[in-house]
XYZ file of N, CA and C in Angstrom:
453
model
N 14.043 19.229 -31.193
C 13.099 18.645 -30.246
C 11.744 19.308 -30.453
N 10.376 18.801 -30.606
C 9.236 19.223 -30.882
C 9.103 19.635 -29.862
N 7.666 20.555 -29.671
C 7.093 20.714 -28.147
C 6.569 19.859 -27.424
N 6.075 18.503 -27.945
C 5.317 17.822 -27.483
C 6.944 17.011 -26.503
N 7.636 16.774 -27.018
C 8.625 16.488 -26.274
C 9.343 17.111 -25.521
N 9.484 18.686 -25.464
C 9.435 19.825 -24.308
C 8.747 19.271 -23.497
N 7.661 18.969 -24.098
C 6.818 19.468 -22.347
C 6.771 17.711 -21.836
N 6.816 16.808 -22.448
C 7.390 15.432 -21.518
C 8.615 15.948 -20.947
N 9.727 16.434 -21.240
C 10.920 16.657 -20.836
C 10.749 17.677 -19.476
N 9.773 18.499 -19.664
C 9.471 19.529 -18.259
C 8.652 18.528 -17.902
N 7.558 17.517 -17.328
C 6.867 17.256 -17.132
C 7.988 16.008 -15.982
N 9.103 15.383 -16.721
C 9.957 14.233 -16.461
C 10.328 15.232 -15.092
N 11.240 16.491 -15.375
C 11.819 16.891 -14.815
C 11.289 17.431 -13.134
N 9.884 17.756 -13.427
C 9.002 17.898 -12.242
C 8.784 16.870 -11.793
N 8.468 15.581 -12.182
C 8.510 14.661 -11.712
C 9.194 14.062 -10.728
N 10.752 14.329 -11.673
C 12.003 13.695 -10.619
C 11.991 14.539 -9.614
N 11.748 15.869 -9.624
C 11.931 16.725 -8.549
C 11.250 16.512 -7.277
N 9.722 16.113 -7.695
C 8.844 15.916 -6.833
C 8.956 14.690 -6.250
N 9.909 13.595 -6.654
C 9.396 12.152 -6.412
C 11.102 12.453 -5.559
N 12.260 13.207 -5.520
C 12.600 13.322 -4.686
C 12.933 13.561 -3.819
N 12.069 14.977 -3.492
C 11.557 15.552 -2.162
C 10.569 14.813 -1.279
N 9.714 14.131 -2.269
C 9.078 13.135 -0.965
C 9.792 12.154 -0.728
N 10.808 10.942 -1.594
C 11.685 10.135 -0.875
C 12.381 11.117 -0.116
N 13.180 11.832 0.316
C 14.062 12.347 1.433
C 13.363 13.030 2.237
N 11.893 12.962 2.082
C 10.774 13.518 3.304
C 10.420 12.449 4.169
N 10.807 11.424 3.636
C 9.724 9.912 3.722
C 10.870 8.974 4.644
N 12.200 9.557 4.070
C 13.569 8.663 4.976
C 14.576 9.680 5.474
N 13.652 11.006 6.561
C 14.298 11.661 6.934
C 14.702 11.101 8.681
N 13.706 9.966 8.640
C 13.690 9.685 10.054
C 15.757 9.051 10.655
N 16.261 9.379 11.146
C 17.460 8.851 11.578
C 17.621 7.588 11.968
N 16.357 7.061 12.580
C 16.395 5.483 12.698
C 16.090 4.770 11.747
N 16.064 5.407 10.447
C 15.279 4.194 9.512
C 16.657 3.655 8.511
N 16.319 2.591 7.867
C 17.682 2.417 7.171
C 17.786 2.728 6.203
N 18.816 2.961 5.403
C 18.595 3.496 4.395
C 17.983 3.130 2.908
N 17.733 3.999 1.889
C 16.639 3.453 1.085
C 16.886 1.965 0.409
N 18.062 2.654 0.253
C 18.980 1.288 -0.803
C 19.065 0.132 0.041
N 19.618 0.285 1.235
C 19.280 -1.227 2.133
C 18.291 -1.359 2.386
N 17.031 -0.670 2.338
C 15.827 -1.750 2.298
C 15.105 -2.006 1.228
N 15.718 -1.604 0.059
C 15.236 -1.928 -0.965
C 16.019 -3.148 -1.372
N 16.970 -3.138 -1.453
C 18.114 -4.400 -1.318
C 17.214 -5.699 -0.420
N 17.257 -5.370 1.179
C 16.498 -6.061 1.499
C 15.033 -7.102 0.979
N 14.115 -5.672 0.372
C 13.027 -5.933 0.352
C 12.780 -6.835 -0.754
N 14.420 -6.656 -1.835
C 14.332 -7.909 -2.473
C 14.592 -9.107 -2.405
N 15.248 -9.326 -1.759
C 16.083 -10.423 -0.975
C 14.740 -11.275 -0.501
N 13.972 -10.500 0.235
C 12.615 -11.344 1.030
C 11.815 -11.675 -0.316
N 11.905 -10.700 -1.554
C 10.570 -10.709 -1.871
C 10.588 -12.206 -3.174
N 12.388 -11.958 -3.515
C 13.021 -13.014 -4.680
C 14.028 -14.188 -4.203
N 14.401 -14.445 -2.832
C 15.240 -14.632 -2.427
C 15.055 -16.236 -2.358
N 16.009 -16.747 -2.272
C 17.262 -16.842 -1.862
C 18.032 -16.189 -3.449
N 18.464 -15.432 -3.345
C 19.638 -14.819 -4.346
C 20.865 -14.743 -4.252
N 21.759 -14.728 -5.637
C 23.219 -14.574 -5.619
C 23.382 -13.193 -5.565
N 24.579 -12.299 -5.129
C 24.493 -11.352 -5.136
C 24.500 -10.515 -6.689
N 24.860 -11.124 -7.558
C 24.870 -10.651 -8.934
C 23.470 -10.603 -9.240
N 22.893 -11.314 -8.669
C 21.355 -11.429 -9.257
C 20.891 -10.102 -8.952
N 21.173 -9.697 -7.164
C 20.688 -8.995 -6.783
C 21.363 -7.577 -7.331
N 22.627 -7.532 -7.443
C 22.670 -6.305 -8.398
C 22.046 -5.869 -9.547
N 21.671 -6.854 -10.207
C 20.532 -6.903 -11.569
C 19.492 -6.316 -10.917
N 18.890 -7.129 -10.290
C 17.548 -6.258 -9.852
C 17.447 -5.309 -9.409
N 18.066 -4.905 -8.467
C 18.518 -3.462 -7.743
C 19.625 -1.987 -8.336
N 19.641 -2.836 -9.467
C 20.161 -1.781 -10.263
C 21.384 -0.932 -10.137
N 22.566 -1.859 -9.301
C 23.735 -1.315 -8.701
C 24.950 -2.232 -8.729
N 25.977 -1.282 -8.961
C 26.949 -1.836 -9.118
C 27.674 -3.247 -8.530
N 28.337 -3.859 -8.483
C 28.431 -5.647 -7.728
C 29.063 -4.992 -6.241
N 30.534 -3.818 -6.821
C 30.946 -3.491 -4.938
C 29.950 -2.938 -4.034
N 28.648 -2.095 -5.089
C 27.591 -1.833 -3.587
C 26.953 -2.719 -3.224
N 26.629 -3.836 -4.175
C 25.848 -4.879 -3.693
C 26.745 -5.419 -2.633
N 28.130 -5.520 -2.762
C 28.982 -6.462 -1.514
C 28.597 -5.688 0.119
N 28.981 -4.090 -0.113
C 28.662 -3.283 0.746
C 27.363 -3.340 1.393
N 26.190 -3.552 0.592
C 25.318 -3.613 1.550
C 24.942 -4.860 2.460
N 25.675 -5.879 1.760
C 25.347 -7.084 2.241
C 25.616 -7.328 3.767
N 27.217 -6.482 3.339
C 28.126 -7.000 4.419
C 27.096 -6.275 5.761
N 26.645 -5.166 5.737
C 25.855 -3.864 6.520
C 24.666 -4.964 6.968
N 23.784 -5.651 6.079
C 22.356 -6.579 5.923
C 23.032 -7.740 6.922
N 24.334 -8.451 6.890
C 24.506 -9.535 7.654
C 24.825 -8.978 8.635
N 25.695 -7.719 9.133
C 25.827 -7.514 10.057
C 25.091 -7.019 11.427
N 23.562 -6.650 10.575
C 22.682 -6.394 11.276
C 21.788 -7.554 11.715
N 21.778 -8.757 10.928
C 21.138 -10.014 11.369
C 20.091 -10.083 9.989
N 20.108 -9.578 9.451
C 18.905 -9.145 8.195
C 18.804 -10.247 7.565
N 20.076 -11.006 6.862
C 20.445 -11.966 5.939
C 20.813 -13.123 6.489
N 21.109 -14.264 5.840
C 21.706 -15.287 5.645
C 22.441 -15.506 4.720
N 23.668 -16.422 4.372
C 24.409 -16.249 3.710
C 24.634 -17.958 3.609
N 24.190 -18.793 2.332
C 24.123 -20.417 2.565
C 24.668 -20.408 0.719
N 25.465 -21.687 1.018
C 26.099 -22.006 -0.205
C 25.113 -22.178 -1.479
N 25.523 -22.099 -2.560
C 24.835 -22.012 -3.839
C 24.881 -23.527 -4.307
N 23.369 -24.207 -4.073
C 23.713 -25.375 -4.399
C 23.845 -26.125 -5.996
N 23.843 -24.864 -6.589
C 24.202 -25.350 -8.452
C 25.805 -24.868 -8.098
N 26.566 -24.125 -7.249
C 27.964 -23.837 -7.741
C 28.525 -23.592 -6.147
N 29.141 -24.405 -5.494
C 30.083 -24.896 -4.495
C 30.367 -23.535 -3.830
N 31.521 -22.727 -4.904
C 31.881 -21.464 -4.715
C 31.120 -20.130 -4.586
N 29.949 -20.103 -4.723
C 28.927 -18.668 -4.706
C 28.028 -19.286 -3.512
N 27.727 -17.847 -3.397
C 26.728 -17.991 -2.055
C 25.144 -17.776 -2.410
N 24.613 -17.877 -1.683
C 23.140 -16.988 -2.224
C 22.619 -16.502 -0.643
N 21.619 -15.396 -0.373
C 21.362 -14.444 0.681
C 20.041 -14.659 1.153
N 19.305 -15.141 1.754
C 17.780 -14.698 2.304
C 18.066 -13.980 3.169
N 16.416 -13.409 3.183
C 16.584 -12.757 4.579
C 16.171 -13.499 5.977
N 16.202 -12.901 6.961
C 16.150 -13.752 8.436
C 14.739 -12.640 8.790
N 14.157 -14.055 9.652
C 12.803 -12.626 10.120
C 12.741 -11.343 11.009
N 14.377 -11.268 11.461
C 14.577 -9.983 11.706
C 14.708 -8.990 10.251
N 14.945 -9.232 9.272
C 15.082 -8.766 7.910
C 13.790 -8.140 7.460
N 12.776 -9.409 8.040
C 11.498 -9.124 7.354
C 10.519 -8.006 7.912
N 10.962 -8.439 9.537
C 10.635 -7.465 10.550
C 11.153 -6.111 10.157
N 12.492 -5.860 9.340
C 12.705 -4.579 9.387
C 12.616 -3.169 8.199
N 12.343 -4.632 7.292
C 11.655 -4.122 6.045
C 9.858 -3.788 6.367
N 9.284 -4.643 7.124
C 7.940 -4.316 7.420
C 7.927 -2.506 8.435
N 8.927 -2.782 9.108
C 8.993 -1.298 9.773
C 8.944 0.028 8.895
N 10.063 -0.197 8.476
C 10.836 0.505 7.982
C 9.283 0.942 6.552
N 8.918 0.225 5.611
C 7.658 0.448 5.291
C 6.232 1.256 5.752
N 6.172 1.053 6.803
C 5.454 1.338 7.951
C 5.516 2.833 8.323
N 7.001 2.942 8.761
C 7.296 4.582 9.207
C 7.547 5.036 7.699
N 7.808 5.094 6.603
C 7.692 5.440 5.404
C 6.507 5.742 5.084
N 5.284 4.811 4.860
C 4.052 5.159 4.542
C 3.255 6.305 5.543
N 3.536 6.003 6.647
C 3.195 7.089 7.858
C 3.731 8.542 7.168
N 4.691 8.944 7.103
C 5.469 10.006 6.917
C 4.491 10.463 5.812
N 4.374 9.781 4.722
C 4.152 10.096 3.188
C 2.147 10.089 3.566
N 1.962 9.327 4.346
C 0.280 9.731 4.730
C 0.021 11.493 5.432
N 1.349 11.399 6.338
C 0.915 12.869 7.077
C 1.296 13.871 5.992
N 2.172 13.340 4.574
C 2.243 14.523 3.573
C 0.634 14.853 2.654
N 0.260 13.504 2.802
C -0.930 14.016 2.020
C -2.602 14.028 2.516
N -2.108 14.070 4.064
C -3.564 14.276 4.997
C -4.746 15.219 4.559
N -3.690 16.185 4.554
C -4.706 17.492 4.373
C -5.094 18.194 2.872
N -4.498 17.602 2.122
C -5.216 17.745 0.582
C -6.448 17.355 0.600
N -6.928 18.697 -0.255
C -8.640 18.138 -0.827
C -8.645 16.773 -1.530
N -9.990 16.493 -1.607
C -10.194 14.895 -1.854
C -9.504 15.049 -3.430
N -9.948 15.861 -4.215
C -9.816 15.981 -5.383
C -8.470 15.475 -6.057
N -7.412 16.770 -5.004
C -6.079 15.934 -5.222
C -5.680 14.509 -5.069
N -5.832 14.130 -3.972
C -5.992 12.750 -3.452
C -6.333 11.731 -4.795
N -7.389 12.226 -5.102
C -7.633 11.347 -6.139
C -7.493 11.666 -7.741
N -6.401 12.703 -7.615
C -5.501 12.471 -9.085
C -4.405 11.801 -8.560
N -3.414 12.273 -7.307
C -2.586 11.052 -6.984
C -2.948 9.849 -7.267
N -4.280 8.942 -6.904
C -4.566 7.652 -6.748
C -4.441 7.359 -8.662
N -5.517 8.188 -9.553
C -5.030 8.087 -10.512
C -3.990 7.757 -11.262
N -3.025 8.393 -10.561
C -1.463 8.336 -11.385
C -0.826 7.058 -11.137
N -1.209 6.686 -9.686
C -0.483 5.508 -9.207
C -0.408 4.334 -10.373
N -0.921 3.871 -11.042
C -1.065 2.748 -12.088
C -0.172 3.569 -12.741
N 0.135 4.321 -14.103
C 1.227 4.623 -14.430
C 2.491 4.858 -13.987
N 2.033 5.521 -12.601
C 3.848 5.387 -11.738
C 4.409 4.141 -11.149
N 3.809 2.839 -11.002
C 4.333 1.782 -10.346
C 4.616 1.521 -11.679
N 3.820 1.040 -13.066
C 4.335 0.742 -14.334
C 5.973 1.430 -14.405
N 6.104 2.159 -14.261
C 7.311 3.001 -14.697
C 8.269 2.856 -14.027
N 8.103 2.260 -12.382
C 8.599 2.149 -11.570
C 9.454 0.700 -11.635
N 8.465 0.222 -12.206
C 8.837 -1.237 -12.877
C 9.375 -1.523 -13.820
N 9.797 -0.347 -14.703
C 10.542 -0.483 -15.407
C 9.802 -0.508 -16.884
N 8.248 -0.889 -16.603
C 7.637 -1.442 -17.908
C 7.358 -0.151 -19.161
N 7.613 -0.043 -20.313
C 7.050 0.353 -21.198
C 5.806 0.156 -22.087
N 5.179 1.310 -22.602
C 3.988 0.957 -23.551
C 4.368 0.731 -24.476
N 3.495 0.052 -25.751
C 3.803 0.064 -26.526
C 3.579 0.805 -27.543
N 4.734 0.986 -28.764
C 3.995 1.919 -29.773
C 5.093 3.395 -29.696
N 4.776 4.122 -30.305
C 4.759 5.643 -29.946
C 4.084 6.445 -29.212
N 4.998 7.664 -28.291
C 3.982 7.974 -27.523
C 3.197 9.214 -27.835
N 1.606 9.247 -27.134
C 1.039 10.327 -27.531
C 0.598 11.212 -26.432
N 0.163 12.660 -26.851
C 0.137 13.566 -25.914
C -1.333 13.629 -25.286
């Protein structure tokens, strides 16, 4: 392994560290739901009406957690659950505007939390965070550059 790939590899590793101390700073609240069900959710509103396979694709989880959360999402009023009109037998999920309502919350007290983490930083910091943001939603998204990478 070169150094230049050391130090992406320490650089990854601070990363993950840091990105998950603020998620479990951000959904420490006891009333909020949990990440995966509103991320589940938040796709459901954002791609929806979906099959649940779809939604395991996107959400990046196995088909029994996708069943699991569903069952949790209908039982709370979140979802709908209406036949698949290309295939008789499958269902597909929206959400209900209590869903939307609770993904908008739930957003809400998240961004709050993660604002009072970075209130009191100098501007300076502030605005290498803002910086980074365009490469971290890219990444977040899954997207790659192209090419080889450089240091």
């Amino acid at each position: 392994m070169s150094a230049r790939d050391t130090d992406r590899t320490a650089i990854a590793a601070r990363l993950a560290a840091a990105v998950g101390r603020i998620n479990r700073r951000a959904r420490s609240d006891s009333e909020s739901l949990g990440y995966g069900i509103v991320s589940a959710l938040a796709t459901i509103e954002r791609e929806g009406p979906l099959r649940p396979g779809d939604l395991s694709r996107l959400e990046v989880v196995t088909k029994p957690t996708v069943t699991r959360m569903l069952t949790e999402l209908e039982q709370r009023g979140f979802i709908e659950r209406e036949a698949d009109p290309r295939d008789g037998r499958a269902f597909m999920v929206t959400a209900t505007p209590a869903g939307i309502a609770a993904v908008a919350e739930a957003r809400s007290r998240r961004t709050g939390i993660v604002a009072d983490l970075i209130h009191d930083l100098p501007a300076e910091d502030v605005d290498r965070i803002a910086d980074a943001l365009d490469v971290l939603e890219r990444i977040a998204q899954g997207e790659r550059t192209q090419g080889p990478h450089t240091s």
